[in-house]
Short mmCIF file of C-alpha atoms in Angstrom, two decimals:
data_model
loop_
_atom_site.label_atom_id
_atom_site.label_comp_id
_atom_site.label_asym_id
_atom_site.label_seq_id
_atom_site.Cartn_x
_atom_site.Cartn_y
_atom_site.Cartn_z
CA UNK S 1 3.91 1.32 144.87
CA UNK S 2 3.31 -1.88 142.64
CA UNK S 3 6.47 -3.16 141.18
CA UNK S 4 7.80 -1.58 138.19
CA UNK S 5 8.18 -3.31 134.37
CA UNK S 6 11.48 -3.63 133.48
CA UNK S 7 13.22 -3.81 129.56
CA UNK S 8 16.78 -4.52 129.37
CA UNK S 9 18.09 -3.49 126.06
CA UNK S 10 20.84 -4.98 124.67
CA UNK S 11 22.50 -3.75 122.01
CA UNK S 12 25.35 -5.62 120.02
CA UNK S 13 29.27 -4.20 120.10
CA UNK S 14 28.43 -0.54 120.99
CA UNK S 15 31.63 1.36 122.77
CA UNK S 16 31.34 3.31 125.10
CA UNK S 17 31.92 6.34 122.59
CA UNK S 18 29.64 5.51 120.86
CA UNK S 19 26.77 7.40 121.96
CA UNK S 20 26.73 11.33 122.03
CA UNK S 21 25.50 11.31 125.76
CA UNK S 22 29.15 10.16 126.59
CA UNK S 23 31.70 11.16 123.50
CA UNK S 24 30.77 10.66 120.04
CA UNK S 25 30.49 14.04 118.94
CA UNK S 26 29.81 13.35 114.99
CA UNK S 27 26.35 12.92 115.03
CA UNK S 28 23.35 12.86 118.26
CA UNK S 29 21.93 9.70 119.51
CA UNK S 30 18.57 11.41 120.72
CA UNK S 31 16.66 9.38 122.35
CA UNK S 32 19.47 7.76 124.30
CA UNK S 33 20.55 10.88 125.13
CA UNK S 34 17.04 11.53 126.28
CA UNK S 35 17.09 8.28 128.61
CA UNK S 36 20.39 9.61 130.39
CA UNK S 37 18.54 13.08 131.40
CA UNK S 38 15.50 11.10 132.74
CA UNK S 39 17.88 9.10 134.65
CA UNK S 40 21.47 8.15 135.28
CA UNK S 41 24.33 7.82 133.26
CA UNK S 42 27.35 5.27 134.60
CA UNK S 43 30.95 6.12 133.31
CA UNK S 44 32.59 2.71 135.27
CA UNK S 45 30.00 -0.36 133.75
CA UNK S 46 31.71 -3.37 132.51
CA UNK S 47 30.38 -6.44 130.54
CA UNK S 48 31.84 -9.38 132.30
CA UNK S 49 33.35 -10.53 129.10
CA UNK S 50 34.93 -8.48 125.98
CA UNK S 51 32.82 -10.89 123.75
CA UNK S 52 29.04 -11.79 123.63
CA UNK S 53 28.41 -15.64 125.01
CA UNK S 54 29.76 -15.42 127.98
CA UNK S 55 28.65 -11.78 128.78
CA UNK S 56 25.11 -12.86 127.80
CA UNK S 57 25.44 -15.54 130.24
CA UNK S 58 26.19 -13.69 133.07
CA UNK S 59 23.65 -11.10 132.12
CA UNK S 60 20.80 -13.60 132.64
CA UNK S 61 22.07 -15.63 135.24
CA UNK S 62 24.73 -12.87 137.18
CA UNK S 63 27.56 -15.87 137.06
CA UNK S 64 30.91 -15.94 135.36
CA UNK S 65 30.46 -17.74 132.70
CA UNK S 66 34.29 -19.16 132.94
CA UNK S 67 32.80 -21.04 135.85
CA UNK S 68 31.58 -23.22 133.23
CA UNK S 69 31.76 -25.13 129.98
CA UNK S 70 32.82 -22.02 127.87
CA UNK S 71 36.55 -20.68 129.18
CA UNK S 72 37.18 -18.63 125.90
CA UNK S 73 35.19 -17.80 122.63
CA UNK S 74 31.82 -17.48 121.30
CA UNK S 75 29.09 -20.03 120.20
CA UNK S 76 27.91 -20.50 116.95
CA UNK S 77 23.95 -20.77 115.48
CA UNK S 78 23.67 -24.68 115.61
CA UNK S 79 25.54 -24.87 119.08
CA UNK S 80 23.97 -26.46 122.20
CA UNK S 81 22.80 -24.79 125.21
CA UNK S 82 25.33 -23.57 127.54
CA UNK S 83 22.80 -22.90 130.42
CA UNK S 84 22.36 -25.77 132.93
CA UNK S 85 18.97 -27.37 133.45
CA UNK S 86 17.93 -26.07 136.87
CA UNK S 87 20.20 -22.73 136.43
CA UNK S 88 18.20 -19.18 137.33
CA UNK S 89 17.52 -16.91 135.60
CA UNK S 90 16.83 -13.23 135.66
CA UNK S 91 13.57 -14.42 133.97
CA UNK S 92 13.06 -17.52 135.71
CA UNK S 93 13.49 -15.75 139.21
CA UNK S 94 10.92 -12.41 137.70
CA UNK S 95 8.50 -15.14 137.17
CA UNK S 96 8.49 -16.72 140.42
CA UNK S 97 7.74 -12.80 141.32
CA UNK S 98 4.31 -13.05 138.93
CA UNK S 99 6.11 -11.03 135.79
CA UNK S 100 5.50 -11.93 132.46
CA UNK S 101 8.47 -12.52 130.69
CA UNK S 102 9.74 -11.67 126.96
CA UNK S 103 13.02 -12.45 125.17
CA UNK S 104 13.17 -10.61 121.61
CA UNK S 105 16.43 -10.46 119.48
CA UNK S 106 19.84 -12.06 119.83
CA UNK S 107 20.01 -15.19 121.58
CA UNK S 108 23.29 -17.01 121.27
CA UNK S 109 23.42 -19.44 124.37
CA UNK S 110 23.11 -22.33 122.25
CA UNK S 111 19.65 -24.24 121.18
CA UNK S 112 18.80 -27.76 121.14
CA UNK S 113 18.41 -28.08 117.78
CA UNK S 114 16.46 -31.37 116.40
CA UNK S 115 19.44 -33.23 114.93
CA UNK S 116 19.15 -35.10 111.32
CA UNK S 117 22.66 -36.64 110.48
CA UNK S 118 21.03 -36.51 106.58
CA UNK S 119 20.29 -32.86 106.76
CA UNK S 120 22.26 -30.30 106.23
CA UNK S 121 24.49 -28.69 109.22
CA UNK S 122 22.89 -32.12 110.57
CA UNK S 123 19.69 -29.96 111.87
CA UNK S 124 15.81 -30.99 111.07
CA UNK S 125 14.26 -27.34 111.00
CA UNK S 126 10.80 -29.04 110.73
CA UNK S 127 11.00 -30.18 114.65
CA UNK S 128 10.84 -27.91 117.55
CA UNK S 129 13.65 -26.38 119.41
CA UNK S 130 14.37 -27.75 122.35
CA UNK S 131 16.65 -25.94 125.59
CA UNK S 132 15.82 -22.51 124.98
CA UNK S 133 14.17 -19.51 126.12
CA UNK S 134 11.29 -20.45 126.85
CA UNK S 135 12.92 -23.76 128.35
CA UNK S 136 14.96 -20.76 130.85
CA UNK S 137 12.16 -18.56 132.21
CA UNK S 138 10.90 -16.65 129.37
CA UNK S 139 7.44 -16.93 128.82
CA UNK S 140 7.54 -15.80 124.81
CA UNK S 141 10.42 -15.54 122.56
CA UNK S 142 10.99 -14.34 119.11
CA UNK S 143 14.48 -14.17 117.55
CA UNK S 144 17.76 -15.38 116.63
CA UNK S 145 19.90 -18.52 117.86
CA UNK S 146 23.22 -16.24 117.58
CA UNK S 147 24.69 -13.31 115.67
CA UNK S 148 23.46 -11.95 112.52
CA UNK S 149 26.79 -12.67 110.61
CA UNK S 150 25.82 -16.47 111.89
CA UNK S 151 23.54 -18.83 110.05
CA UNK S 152 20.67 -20.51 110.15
CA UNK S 153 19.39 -16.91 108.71
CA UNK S 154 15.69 -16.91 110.44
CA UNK S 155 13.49 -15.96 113.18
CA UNK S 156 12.59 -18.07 115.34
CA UNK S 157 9.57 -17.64 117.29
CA UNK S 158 9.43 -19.54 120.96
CA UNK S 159 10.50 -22.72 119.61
CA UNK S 160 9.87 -23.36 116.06
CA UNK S 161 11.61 -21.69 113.35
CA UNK S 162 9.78 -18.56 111.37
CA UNK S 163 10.09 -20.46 107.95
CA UNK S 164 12.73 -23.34 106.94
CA UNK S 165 16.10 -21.99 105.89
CA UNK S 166 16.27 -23.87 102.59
CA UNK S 167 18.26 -21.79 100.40
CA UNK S 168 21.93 -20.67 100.79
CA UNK S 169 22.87 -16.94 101.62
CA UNK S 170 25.56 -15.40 100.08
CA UNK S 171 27.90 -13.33 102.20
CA UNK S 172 26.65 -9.94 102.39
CA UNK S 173 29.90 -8.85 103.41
CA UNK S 174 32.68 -10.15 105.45
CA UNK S 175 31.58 -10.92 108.35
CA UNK S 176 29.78 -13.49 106.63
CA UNK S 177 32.54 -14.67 104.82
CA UNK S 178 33.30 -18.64 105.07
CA UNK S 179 30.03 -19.27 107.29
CA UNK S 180 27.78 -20.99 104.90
CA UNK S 181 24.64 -21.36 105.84
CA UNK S 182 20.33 -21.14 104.96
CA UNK S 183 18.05 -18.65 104.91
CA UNK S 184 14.86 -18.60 104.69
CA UNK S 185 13.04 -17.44 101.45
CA UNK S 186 13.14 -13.90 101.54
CA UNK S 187 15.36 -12.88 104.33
CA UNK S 188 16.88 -9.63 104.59
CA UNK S 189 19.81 -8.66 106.89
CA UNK S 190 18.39 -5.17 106.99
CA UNK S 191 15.21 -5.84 107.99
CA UNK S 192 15.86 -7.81 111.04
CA UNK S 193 16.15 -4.94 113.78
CA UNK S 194 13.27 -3.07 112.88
CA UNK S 195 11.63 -6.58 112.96
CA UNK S 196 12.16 -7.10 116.58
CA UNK S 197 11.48 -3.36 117.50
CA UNK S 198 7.94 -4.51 116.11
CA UNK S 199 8.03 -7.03 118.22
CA UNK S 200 8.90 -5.23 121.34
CA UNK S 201 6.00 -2.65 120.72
CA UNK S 202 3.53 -5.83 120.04
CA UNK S 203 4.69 -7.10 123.29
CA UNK S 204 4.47 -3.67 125.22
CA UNK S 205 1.47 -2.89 123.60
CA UNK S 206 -0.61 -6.11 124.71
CA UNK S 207 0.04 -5.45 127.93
CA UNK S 208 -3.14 -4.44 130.66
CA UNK S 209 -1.25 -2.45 133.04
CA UNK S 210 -4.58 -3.16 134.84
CA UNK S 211 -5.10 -6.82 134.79
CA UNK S 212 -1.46 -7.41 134.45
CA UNK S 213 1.23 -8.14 136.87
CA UNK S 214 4.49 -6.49 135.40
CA UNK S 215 6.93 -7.09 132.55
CA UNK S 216 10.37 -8.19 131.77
CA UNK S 217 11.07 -7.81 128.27
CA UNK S 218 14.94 -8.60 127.41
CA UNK S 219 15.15 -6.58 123.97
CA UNK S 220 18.49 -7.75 122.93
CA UNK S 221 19.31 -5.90 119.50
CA UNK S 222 21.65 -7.48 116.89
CA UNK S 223 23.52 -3.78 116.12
CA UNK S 224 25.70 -2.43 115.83
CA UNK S 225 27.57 -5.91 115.26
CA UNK S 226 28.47 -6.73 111.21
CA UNK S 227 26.69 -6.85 108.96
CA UNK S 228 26.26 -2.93 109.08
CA UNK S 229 23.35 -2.98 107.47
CA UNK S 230 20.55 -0.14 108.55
CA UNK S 231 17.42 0.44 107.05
CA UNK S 232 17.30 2.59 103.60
CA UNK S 233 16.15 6.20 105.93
CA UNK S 234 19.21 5.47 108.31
CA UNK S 235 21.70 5.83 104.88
CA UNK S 236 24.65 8.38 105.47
CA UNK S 237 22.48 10.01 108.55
CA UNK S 238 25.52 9.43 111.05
CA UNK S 239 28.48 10.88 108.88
CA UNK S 240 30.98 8.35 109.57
CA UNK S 241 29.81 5.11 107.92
CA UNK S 242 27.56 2.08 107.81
CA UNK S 243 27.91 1.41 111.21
CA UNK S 244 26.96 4.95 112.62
CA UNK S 245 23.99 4.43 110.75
CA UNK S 246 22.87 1.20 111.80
CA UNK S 247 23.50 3.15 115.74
CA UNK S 248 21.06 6.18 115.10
CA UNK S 249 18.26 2.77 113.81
CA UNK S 250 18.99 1.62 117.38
CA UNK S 251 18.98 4.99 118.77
CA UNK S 252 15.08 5.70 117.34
CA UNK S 253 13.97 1.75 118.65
CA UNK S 254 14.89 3.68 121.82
CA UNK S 255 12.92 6.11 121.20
CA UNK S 256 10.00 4.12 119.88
CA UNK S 257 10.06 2.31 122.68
CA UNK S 258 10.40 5.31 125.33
CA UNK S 259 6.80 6.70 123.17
CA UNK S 260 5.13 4.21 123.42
CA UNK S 261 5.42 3.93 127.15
CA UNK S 262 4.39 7.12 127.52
CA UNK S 263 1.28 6.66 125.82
CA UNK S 264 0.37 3.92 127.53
CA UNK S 265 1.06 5.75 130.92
CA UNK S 266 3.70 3.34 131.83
CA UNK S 267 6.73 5.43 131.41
CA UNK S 268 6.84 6.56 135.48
CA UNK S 269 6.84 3.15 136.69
CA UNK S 270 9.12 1.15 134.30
CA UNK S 271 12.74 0.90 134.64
CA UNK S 272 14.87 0.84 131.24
CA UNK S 273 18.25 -0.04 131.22
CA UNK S 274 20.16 0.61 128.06
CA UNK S 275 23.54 -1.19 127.82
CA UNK S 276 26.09 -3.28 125.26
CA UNK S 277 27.30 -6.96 125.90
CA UNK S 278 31.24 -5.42 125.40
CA UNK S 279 32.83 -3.62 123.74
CA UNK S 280 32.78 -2.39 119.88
CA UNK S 281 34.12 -3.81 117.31
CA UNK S 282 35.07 -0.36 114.42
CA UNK S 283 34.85 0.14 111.16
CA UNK S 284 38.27 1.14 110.04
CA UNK S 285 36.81 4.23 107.96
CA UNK S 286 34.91 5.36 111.59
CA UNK S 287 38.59 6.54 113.08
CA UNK S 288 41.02 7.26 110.02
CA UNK S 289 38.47 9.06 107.98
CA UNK S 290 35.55 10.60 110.34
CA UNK S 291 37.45 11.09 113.55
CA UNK S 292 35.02 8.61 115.45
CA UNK S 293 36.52 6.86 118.19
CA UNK S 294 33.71 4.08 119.45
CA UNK S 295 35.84 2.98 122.56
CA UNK S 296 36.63 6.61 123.25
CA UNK S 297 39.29 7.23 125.15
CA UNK S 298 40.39 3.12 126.08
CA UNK S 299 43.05 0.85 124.76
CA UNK S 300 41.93 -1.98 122.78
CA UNK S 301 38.32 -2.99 121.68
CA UNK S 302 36.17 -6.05 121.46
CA UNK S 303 37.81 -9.05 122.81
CA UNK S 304 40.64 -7.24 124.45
CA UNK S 305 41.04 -7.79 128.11
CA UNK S 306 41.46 -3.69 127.95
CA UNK S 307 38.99 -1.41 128.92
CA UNK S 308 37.81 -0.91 125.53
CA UNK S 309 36.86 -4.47 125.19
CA UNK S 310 34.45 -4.15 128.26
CA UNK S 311 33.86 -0.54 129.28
CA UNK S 312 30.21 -0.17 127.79
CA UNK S 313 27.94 2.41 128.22
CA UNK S 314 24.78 1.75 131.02
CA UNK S 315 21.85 4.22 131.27
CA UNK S 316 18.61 3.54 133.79
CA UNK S 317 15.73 5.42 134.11
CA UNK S 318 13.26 4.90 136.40
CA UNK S 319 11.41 8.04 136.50
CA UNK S 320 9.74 7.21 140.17
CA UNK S 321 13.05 5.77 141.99
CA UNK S 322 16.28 6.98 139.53
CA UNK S 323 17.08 10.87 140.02
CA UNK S 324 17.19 12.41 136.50
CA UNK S 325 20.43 13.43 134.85
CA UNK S 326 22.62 11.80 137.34
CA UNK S 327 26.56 10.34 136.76
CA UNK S 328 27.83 7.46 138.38
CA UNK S 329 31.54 6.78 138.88
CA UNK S 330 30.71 3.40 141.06
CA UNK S 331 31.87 0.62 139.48
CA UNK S 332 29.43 -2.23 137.80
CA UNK S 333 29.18 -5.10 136.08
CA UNK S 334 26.24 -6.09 133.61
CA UNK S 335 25.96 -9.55 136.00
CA UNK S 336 24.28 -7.67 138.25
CA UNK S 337 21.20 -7.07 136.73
CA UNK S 338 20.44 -10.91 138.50
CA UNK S 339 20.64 -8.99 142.51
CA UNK S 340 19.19 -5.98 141.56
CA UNK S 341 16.13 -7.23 140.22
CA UNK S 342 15.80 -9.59 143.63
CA UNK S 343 16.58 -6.15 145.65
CA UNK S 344 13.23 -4.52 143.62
CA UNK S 345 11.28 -7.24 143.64
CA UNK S 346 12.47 -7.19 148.17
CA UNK S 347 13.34 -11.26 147.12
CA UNK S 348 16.31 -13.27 148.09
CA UNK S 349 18.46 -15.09 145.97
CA UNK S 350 19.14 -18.71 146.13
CA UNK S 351 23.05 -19.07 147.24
CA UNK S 352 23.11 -21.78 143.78
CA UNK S 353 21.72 -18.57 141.91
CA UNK S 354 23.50 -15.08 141.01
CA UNK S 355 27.15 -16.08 142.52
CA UNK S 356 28.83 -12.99 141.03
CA UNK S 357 26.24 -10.31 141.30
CA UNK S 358 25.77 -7.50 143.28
CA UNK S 359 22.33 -6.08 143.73
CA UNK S 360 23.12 -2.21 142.08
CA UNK S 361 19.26 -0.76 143.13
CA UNK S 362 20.74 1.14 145.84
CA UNK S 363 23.32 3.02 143.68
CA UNK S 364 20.64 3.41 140.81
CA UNK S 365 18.16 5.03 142.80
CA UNK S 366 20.72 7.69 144.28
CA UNK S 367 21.07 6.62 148.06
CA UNK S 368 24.73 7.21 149.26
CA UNK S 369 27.12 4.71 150.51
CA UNK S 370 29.99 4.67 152.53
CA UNK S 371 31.57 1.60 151.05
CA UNK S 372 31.03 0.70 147.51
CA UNK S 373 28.44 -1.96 146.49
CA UNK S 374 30.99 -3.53 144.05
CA UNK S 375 34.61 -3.74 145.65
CA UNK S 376 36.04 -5.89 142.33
CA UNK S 377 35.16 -7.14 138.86
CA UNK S 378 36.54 -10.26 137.35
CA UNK S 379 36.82 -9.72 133.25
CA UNK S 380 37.28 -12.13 130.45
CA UNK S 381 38.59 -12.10 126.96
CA UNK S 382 38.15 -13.39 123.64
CA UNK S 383 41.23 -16.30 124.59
CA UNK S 384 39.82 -17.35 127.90
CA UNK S 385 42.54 -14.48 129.62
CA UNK S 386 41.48 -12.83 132.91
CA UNK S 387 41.60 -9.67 134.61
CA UNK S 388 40.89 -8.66 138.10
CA UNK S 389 39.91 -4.83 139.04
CA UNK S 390 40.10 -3.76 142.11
CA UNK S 391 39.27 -0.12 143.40
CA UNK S 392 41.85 2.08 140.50
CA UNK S 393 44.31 -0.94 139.88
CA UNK S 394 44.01 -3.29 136.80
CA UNK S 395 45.58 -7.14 137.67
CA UNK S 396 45.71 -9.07 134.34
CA UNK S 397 46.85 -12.65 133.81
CA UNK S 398 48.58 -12.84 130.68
CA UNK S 399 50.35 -10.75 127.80
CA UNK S 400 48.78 -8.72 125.70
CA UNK S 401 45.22 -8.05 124.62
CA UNK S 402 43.85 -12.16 124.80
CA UNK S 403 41.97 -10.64 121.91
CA UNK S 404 41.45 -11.98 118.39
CA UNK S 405 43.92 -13.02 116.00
CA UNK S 406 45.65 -10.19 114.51
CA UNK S 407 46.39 -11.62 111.64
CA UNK S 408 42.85 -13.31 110.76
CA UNK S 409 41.80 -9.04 111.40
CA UNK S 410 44.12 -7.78 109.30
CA UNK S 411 43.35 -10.07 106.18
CA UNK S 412 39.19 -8.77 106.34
CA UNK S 413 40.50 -5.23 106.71
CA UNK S 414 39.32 -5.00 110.67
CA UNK S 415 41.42 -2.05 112.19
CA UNK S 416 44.18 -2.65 114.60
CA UNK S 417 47.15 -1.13 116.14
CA UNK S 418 50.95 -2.78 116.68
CA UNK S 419 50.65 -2.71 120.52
CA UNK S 420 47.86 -5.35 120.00
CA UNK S 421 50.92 -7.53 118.81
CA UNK S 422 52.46 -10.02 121.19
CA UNK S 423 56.11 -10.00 121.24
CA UNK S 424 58.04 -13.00 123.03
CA UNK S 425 59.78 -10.29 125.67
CA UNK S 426 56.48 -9.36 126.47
CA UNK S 427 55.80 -9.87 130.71
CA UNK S 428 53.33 -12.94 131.23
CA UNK S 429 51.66 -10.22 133.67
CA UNK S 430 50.06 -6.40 133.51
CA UNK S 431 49.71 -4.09 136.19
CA UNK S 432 47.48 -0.65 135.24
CA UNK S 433 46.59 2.17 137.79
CA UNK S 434 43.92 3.28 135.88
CA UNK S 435 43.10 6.80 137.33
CA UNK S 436 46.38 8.14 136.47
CA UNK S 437 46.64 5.96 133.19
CA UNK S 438 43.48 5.61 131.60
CA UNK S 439 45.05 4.21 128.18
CA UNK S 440 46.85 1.43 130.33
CA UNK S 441 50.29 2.11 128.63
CA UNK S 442 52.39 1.95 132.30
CA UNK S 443 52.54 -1.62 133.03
CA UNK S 444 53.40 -1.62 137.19
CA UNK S 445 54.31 -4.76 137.47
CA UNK S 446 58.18 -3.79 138.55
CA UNK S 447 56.90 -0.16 140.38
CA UNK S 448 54.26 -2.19 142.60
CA UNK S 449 55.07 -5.80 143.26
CA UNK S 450 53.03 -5.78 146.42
CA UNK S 451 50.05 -5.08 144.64
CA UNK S 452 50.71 -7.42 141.98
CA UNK S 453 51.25 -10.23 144.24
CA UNK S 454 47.93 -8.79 146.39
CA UNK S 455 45.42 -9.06 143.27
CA UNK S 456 47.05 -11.94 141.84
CA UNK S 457 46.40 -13.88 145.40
CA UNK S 458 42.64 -12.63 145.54
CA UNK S 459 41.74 -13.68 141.72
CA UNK S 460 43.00 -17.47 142.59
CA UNK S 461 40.79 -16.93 145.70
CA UNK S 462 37.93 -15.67 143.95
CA UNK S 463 38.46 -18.26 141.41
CA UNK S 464 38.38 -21.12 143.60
CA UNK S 465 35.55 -20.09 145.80
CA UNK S 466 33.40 -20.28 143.18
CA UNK S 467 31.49 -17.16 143.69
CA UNK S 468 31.83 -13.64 144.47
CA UNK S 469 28.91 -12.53 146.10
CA UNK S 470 28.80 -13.06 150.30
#
């Protein structure tokens, strides 16, 4: 069998309740739901941080991004690169393997932007972009340097900008608040995911499954992260808001994408994963008004070193290897896309490449094991605090959430509950057993002081050897 295409989508901030083939119950995300009955559903996935950089790091390169430059917070739309020079990549390793390689949507690893002291943010739009996607395996690349709520507002397309942002955006809404910025003439928040679906289905659809060795396309989506914004037909479809909306756009893209296959008779041999880079981050309306919890039954959300910063959902189908309408309980991380994709394409990975990922193909594909492919996950929050899970126990370094400021949340109407507070009493330490407290309200740390010391010894040994994988 030839190897199969492969499109990672990557949505922005969806909770793992936030789909109807796990708990929402308030409205039906279709198509997803479709892609978990063609394949298999995980209940146990994990971005490796609660907030987008650093998950997107590992993602493409299956390392901790704490290893590095960046040990808490996000970049911005005119920062640097964060990815080293000679660093692999899920694409850069693919194309070694003879796939051609996409990136479409949300970037946010940094650019090297063509610097003007003169101009304004100190960036020359006219130049080319220098230390980006295409600079880190991708053979074509249309999309965004960071989040939508982030300027420069405008496409960018391999490494020139679509346009010149020349004209300042007001704040559509919050999120957007206090981020001046450019746009280009013409830009429309709303427009911007169905822009890259386009661009997905151009990409799919100029593909000779003939004359072609296979595809990677990384379709990473900008929703459902602010501004929630979804096209006019998506108004009031989801029942609880804005945001639910801007879910059931992604959810058809999904579907678009899953037709399109099909009619190109490429639907039995690609594998699609369908993911989030962490957790969600709610409209308050969602929960007080509608009943919609996006992180479902988990404490915390986006940022939070809790599992609802980092529980996401994860779907693959691969309707020739994955069994259809399968669960998984086994635990994963989203850095282990890097060792999978070396296990299907029967590769090796360099030991400088992929130090914290775990090839998962064996699990997908439904072949039993005695011991589990993933024994631990390291996990990261907004503040740089980490978190070690081991089998059912939680180790976390640190008090509270590590989230973001409570305060700063508070003032732009973002929900948020007391227990988020940190009080000075509060132990420097948390201790969960998660399968008989999923909330994480029992902190052990008193009950089981021979696991505390026992995870908090193997996180300073997994720190300092640099890697995870044997």
């Amino acid at each position: 069998m030839s190897q199969p295409n492969i499109i990672y989508i990557l949505t922005d901030d969806m909770g793992y309740g936030d789909l109807s083939c796990y708990t929402a119950q308030q409205y039906q995300t279709k198509h997803i739901d479709r892609l978990a009955d063609e394949g298999r559903l995980y209940t146990d996935a994990h971005s490796t941080s609660a907030v987008c950089t650093p998950s997107r790091y590992s993602i493409l390169t299956g390392r901790y991004c704490w290893r590095g430059p960046v040990k808490k917070g996000v970049l911005h739309g005119h920062d640097p690169s964060i990815l080293e020079p000679n660093r692999e990549t899920v694409a850069s390793y693919l194309k070694s393997y003879g796939y051609r390689t996409a990136c479409i949507g949300k970037w946010h690893l940094g650019l090297g932007w063509a610097k003007d002291q003169h101009a304004p943010h100190g960036v020359d739009y006219t130049l080319p972009i220098q230390d980006g996607p295409i600079d880190h395996g991708f053979d074509y690349f249309y999309g965004i340097s960071a989040s939508l709520d982030m300027p420069p507002y405008c496409f960018i397309e391999n490494d020139r900008t679509v346009g010149i942002p020349s004209v300042p955006k007001d704040p559509v809404d919050f999120s957007q608040e206090g981020r001046d910025g450019f746009m280009v003439p013409g830009w429309k928040d709303e427009d911007v995911n169905s822009t890259l679906t386009e661009k997905a289905l151009d990409f799919i659809k100029q593909h000779d499954t003939e004359k072609e060795d296979p595809f990677f396309l990384y379709l990473s989506l900008t929703g459902p992260h602010t501004p929630w914004l979804p096209k006019t037909e998506f108004h009031d479809q989801s029942g609880v808001g804005p945001r639910g909306d801007l879910i059931l756009e992604i959810d058809d893209t999904v579907g678009q994408i899953l037709s399109l296959l099909e009619e190109k008779n490429m639907r039995e041999n690609t594998m699609v994963i369908f993911t989030s880079d962490n957790g969600p981050d709610p409209c308050r309306e969602e929960m007080t008004s509608y009943g919609h919890m996006s992180t479902a039954q988990w404490r915390g959300q986006k940022a939070d070193i809790w599992e609802g910063g980092h529980r996401v959902p994860f779907i693959v189908s691969w309707p020739v290897r994955v069994p259809e309408g399968t669960v998984s309980h086994s635990l994963l991380s989203l850095s282990d896309l890097m060792a999978t994709c070396a296990a299907i394409v029967d590769g090796t990975l360099p030991q400088d490449a992929g130090e914290d990922s775990m090839s998962q193909l064996s699990e997908m594909t439904g072949q039993t094991s005695a011991e589990p492919l993933r024994e631990s996950i390291i996990l990261h929050s907004f503040e740089g605090m980490l978190s070690l899970r081991k089998g059912d126990w939680k180790y976390i370094r640190g008090a509270g959430g590590g989230g973001f400021d409570l305060r700063d949340r508070s003032r732009i109407g973002i929900p948020h509950t007391d227990d988020r507070v940190v009080k000075p009493d509060d132990p420097q330490e948390q201790l969960y057993q998660l399968v008989n407290d999923e909330e994480e309200r029992v902190n052990k740390i008193h009950d089981a002081p021979e696991k505390l010391l026992a995870l908090s010894q193997e996180l300073d040994e997994l720190i300092a050897a640099g890697r995870t994988r044997p």
